[in-house]
Coordinates of C-alpha atoms in Angstrom, one line a residue:
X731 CA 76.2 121.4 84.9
X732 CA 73.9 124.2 85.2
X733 CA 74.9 127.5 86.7
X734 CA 72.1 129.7 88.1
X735 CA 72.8 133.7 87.9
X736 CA 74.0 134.5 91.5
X737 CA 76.9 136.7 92.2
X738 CA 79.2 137.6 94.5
X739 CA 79.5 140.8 95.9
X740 CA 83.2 141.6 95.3
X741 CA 84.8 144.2 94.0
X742 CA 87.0 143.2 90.4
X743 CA 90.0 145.5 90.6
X744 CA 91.2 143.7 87.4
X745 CA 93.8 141.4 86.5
X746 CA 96.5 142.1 89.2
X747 CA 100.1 142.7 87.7
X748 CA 102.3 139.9 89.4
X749 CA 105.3 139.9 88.9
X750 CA 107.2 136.4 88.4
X751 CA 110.3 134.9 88.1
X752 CA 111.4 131.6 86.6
X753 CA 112.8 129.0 88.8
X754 CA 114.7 125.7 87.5
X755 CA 115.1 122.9 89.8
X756 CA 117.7 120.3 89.6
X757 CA 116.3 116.9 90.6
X758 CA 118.6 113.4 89.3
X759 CA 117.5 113.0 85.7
X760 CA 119.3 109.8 85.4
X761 CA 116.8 107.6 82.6
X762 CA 116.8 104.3 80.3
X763 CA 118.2 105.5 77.2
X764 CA 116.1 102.8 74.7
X765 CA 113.1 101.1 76.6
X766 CA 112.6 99.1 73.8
X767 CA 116.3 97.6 73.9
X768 CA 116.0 97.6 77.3
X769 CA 112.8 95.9 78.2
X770 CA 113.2 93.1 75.8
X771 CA 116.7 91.9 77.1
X772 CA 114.8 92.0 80.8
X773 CA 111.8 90.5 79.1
X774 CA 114.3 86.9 77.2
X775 CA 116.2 87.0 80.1
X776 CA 113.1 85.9 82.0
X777 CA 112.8 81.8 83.2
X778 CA 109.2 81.2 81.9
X779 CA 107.3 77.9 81.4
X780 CA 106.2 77.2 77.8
X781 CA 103.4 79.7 76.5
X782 CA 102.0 78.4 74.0
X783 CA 98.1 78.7 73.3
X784 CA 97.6 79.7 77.2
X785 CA 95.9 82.9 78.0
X786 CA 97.4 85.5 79.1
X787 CA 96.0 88.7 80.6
X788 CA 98.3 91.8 80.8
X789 CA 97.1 95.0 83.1
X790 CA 96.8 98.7 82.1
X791 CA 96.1 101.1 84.7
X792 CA 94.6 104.6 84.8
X793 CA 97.5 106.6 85.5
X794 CA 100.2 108.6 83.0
X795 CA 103.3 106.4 83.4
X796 CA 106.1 107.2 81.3
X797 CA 106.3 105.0 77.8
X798 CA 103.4 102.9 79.4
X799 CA 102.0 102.8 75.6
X800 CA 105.4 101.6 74.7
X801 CA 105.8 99.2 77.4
X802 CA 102.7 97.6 76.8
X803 CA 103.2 96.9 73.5
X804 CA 106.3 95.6 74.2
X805 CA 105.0 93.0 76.6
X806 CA 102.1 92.2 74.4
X807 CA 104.8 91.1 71.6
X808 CA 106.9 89.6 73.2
X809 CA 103.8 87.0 74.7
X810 CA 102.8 86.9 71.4
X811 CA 105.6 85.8 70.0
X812 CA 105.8 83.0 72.2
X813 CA 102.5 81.9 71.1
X814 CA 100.4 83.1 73.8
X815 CA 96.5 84.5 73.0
X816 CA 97.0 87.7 74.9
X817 CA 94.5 90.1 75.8
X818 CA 94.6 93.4 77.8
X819 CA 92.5 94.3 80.8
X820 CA 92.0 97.6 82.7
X821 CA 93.2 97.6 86.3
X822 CA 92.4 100.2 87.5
X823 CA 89.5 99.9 90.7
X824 CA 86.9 102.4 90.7
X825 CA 88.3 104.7 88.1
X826 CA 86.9 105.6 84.4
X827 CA 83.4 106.0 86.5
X828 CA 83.6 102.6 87.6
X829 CA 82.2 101.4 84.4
X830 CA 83.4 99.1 81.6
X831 CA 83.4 101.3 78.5
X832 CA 84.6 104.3 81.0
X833 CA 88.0 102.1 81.7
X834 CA 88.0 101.0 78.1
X835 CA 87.6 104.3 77.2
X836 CA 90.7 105.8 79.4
X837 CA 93.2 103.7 77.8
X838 CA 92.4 104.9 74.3
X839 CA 93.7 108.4 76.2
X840 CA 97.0 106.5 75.9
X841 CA 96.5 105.0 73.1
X842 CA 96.3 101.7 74.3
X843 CA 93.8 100.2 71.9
X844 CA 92.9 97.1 70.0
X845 CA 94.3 98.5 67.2
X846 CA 97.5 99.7 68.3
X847 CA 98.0 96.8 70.9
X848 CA 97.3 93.9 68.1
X849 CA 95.0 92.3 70.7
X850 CA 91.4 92.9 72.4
X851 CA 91.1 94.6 75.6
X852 CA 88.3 93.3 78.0
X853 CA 86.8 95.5 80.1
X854 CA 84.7 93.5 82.3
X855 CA 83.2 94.8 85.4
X856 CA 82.3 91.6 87.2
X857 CA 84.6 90.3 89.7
X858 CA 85.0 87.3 92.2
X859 CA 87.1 86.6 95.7
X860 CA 90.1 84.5 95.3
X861 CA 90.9 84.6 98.7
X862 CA 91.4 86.7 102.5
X863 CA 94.3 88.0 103.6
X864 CA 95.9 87.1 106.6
X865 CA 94.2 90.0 108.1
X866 CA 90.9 88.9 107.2
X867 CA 90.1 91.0 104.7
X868 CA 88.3 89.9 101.2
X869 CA 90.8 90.0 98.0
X870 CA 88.5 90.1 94.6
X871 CA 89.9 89.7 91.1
X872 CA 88.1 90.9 87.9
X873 CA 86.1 87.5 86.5
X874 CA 87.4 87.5 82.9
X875 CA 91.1 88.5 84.1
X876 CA 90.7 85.4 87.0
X877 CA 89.9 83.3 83.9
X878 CA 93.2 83.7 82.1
X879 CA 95.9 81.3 82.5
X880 CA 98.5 83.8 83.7
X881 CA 98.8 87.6 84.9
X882 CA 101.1 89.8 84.4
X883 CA 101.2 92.9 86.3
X884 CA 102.5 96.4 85.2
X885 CA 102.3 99.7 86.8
X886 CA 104.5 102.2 88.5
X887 CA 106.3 102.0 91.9
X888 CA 106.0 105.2 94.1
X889 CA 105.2 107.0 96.2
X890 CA 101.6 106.8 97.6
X891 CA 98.9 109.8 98.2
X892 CA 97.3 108.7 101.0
X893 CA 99.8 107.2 103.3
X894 CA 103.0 106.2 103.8
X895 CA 104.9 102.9 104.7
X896 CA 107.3 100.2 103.1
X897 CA 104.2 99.5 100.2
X898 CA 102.9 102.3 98.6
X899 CA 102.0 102.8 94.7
X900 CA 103.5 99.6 92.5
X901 CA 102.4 96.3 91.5
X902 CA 100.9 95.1 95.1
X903 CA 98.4 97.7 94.5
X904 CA 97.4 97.0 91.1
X905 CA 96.8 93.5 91.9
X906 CA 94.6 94.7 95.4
X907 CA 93.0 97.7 94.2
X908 CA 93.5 97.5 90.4
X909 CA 92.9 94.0 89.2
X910 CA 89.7 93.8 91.9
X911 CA 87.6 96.7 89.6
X912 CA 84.9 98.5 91.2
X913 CA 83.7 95.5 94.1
X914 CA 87.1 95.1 94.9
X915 CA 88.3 98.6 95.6
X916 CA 85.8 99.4 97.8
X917 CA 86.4 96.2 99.5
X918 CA 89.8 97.0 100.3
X919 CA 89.2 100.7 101.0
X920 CA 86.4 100.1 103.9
X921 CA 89.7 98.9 106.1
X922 CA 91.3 102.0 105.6
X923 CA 94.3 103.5 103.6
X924 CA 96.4 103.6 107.0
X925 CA 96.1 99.6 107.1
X926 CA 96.9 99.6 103.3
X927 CA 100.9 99.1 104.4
X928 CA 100.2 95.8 105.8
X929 CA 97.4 94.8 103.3
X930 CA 99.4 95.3 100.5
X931 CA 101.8 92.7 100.6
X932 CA 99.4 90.3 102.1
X933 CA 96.9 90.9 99.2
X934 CA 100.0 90.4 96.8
X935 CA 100.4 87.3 98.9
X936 CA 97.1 86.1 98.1
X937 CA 96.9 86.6 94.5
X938 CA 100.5 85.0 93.7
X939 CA 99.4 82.1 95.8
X940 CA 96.8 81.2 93.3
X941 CA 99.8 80.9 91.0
X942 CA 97.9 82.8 88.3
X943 CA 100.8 85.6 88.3
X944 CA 103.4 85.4 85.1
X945 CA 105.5 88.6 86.0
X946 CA 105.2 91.5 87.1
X947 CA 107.0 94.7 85.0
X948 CA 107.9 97.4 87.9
X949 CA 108.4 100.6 86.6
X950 CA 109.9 103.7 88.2
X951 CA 110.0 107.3 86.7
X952 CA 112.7 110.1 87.4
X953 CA 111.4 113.5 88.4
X954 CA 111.0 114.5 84.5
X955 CA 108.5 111.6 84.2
X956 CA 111.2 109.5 82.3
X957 CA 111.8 105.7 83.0
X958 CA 114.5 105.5 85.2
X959 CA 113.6 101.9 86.0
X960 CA 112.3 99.0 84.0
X961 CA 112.5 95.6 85.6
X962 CA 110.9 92.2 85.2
X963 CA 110.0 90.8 88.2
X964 CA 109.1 86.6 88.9
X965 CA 106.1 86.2 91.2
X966 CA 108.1 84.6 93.9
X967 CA 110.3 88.0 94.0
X968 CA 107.3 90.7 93.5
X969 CA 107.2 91.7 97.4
X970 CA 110.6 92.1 98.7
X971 CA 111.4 94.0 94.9
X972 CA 109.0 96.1 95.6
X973 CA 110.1 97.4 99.3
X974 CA 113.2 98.2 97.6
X975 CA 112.0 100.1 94.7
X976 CA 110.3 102.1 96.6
X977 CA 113.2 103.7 98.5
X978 CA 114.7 104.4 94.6
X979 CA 111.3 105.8 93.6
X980 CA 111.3 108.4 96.6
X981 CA 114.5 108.9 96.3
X982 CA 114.0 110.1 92.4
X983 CA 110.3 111.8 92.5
X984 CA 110.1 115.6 91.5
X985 CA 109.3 117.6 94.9
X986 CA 108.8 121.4 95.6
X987 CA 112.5 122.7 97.5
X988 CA 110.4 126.2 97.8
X989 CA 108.3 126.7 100.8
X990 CA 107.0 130.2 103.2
X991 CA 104.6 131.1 100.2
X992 CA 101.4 132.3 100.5
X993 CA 99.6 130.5 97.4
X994 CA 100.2 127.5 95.7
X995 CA 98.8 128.3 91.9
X996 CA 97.9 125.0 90.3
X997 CA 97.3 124.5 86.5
X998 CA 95.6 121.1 86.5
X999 CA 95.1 118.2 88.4
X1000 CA 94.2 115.1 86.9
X1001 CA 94.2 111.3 87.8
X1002 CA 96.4 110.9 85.0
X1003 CA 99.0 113.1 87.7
X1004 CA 98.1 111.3 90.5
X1005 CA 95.7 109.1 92.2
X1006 CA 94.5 112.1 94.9
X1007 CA 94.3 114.5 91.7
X1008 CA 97.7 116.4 92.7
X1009 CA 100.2 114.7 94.7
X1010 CA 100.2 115.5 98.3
X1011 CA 104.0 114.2 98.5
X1012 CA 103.8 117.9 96.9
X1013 CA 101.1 120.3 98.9
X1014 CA 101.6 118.7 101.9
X1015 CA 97.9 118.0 101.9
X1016 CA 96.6 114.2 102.1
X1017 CA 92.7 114.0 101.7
X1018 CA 93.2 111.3 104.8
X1019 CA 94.9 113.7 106.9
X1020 CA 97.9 110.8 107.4
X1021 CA 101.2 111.9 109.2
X1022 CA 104.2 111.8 106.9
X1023 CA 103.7 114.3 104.6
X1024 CA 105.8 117.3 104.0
X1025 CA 104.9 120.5 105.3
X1026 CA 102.9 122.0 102.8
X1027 CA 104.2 125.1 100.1
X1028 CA 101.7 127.1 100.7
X1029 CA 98.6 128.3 102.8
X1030 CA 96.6 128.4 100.2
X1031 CA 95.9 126.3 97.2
X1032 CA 94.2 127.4 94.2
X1033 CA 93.5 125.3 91.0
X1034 CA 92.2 126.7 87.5
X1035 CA 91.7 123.3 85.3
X1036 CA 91.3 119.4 85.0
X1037 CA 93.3 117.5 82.3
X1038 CA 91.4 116.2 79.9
X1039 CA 92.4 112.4 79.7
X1040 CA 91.1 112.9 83.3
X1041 CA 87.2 113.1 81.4
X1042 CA 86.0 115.4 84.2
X1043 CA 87.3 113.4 87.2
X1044 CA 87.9 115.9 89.5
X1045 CA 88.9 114.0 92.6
X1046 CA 91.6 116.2 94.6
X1047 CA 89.4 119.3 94.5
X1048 CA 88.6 118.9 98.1
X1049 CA 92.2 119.7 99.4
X1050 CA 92.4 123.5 97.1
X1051 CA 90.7 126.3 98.7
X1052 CA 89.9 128.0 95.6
X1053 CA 89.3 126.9 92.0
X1054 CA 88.3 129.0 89.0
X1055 CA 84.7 128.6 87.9
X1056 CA 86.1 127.3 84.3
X1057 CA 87.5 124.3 86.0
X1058 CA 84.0 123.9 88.3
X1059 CA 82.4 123.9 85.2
X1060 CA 84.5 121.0 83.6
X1061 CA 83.6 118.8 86.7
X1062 CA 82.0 115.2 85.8
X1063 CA 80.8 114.9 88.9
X1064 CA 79.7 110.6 88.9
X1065 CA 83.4 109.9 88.5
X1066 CA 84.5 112.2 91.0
X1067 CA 82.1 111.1 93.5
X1068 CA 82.3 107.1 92.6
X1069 CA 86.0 107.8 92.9
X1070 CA 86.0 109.8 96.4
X1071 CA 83.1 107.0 97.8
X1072 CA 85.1 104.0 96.6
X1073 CA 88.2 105.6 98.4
X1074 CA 86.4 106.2 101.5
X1075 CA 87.3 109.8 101.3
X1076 CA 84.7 112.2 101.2
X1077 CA 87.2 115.5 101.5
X1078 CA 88.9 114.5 98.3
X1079 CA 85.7 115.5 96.2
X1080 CA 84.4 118.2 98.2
X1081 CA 84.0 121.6 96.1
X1082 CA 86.1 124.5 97.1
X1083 CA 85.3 128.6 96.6
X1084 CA 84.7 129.2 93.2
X1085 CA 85.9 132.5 91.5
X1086 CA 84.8 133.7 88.5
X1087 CA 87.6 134.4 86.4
X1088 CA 91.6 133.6 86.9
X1089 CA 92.2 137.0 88.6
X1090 CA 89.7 136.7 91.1
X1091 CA 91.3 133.8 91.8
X1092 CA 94.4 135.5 93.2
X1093 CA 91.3 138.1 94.5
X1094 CA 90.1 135.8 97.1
X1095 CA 93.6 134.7 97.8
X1096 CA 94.7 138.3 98.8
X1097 CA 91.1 139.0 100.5
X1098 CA 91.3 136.1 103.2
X1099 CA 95.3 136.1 103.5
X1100 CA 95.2 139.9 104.6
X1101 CA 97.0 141.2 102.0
X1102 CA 96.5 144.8 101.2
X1103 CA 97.1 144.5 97.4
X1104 CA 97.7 141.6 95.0
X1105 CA 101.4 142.2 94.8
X1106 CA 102.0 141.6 98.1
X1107 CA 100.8 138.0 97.9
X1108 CA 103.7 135.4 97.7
X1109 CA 103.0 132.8 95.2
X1110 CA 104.5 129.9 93.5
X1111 CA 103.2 128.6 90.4
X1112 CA 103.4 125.2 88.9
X1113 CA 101.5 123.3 85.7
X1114 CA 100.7 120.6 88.1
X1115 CA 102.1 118.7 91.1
X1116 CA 104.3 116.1 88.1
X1117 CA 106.1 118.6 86.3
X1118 CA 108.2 120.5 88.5
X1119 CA 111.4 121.3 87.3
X1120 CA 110.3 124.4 85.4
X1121 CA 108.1 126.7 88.1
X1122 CA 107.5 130.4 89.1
X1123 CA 107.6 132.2 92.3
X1124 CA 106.4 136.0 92.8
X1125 CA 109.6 138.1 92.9
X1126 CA 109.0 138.8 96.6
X1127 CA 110.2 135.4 97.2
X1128 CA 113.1 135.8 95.3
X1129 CA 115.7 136.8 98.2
X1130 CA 114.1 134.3 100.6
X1131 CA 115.2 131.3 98.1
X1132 CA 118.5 132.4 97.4
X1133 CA 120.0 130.2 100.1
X1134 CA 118.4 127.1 98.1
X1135 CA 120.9 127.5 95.2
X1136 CA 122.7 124.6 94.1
X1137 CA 119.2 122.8 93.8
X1138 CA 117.6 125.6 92.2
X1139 CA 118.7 128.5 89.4
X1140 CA 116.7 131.5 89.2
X1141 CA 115.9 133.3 86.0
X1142 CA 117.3 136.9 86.0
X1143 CA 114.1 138.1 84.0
X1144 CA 110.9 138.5 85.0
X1145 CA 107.7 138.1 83.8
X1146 CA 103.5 138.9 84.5
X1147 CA 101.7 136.2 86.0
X1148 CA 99.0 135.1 83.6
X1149 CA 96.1 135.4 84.0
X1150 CA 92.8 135.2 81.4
X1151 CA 91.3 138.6 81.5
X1152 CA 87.6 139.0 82.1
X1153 CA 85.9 142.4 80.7
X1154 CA 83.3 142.3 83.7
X1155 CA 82.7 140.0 86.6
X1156 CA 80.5 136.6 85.2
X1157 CA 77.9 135.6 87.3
X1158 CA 78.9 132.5 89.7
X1159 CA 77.0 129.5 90.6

């Protein structure tokens, strides 16, 4: 992207000295001790028809699930042995820019490949519709995944970022959203995410009816991004399993127990975080504007990079008010955009103020927040909206969070926020 020379006309007072202090917080970090012992009792223990020579097409999906490279493996051997041809297909919508190579290309970022899975991974953007659901709406499958002889679906139950109901993130989704690639996802999404609660199961409905569905492998993370849950799932058993893994997968996921701040200060988003970019479960901040979302942190939110399995997909940027320009410069913006129109969600990809450096950053912050000085500005600070047991807040905030012990241990020490240090103010946009 090309940045003309126009600046702002603000006055750098410098890297402001913040000062921090390190907050733990305790969330149940019960896990699976061996996945691989685990997952291949639940995977025998299965009642499966005989497998031999059929075709069988297991999903990868975009997102950063714990062990996923692991799991899948697992699952690819275990068909194997059993004599199945197996191949791996992306599920994952609209995502790697919608195109083939681009999903291909997202699962070598977890090393899910043809050479450490043992078998080929089409990526095929063409699609058909299998069916409508009972609300009417059009369910499309990917054409070379339809052609398999069986399915079997694997992806993470939890929480959604867009809404919230008894179906949310898990395996109804991949086989609605994920398994219909680009056609399919905006298909879905022109109904609306608040309808997605009923779609869900009646899209899972759909594809299970066509009997092409194996298993399903439900997966649920702690709030360390460990696997606290691994099952194996029949068809018949996928929906109702589902409701109820949902309530564990709340019931586990990492959350902020810190409020009253001023600033939220964001490392990285990424879609390898979460679908919106950074988990509104987290800000408080859906890019749908849906009820049922905690109150958010912060007033502000500002965020200073993208990951980089995320290839430039900035989608999320739209609910930060301020971003640094290193991170506006890292934007891809055709998957951002095919990712933000295929949701429906135009805010999700909108750009926010952009500041030249990180400590203009906290600048703007204290400039539209009516702060007199930097030091006055409460701020907590988290490496994204997944990894949360290890934060900071601004040691003004200390005293007001001292009733929250028992679910949090403050550090006695304290530390400068930091910040990367420009010389001079860089010219902007």
């Amino acid at each position: 992207m090309n940045f003309s020379p126009i600046g702002y006309n603000v006055k750098n007072t410098g890297v402001p000295s913040i000062q921090m202090r390190e907050v733990r917080q305790s969330f149940d970090d019960s896990k699976i001790g061996d996945i691989g012992e685990h997952l291949t009792a639940a995977l025998a223990a299965l009642p499966l028809p005989p497998l031999a020579g059929r075709r069988i097409a297991v999903t990868a999906g975009s997102r950063g699930i714990a062990k996923i490279t692991t799991v899948t493996k697992l699952i690819v051997d275990f068909l194997k042995d059993r004599g199945a041809n197996v191949f791996i297909v992306p599920a994952m919508g609209s995502h790697g820019g919608g195109t083939a190579e681009g999903q291909k290309k997202v699962l070598e970022e977890y090393s899910i490949t043809e050479e450490s899975m043992g078998v080929p991974i089409v990526s095929d953007m063409s699609t058909l519709f299998i069916g409508d659901t009972k609300s009417g709406v059009k369910i499309a499958c990917g054409g070379a995944v339809f052609a398999a002889d069986h399915i079997v679906v694997v992806n993470r139950v939890k929480a959604h970022s867009d809404f919230k109901a008894e179906y949310e993130s898990g395996l109804c989704k991949m086989m609605m959203v994920g398994l219909g690639k680009h056609v399919g996802a905006a298909t879905v999404h022109k109904a609306g995410s608040d309808s997605f609660g009923r779609l869900l199961p009646e899209a899972a409905e759909v594809f299970i009816g066509t009997g092409k569905i194996l298993f399903g492998v439900a997966l649920v993370e702690n709030a360390n991004k460990e696997l606290a849950v691994a099952e194996c799932i029949l068809p018949r058993d996928i929906i109702e399993r589902e409701k109820e893994l949902l309530v564990i997968a709340k019931e586990r996921q990492s959350n902020l127990y810190i409020g009253g701040a001023d600033l939220l200060l964001v490392d990285e988003i990424g879609k390898n975080i979460s679908g919106a970019g950074m988990d509104p479960n987290v800000t408080g901040r859906p890019p749908t504007g849906a009820a049922g979302f905690p109150a958010p942190p912060a007033k502000q939110i500002a965020v200073l990079g993208i990951t980089p399995c995320s290839g430039g997909n900035a989608i999320g940027i739209g609910m930060s008010d301020i971003i640094s320009l290193e991170l506006a410069r890292s934007i891809e913006f055709s998957s951002t955009y095919t990712n933000a129109l295929t949701a429906g969600v135009i805010a999700a990809g909108r750009i926010p103020m952009i500041a030249n450096s990180e400590a203009d950053v906290i600048l703007f912050s204290m400039m539209t927040l009516g702060r007199s000085t930097a030091e006055e500005l409460k701020i907590i600070h988290i490496k994204n909206t997944s990894e949360l047991k290890m934060i900071e807040v601004s040691e003004n905030m200390v005293n007001e969070i001292e009733e929250k012990r028992g679910r949090i241990n403050i550090a006695e020490g304290i530390s400068p926020l930091f910040l990367k240090k420009t010389d001079k103010i860089r010219r902007l946009l």
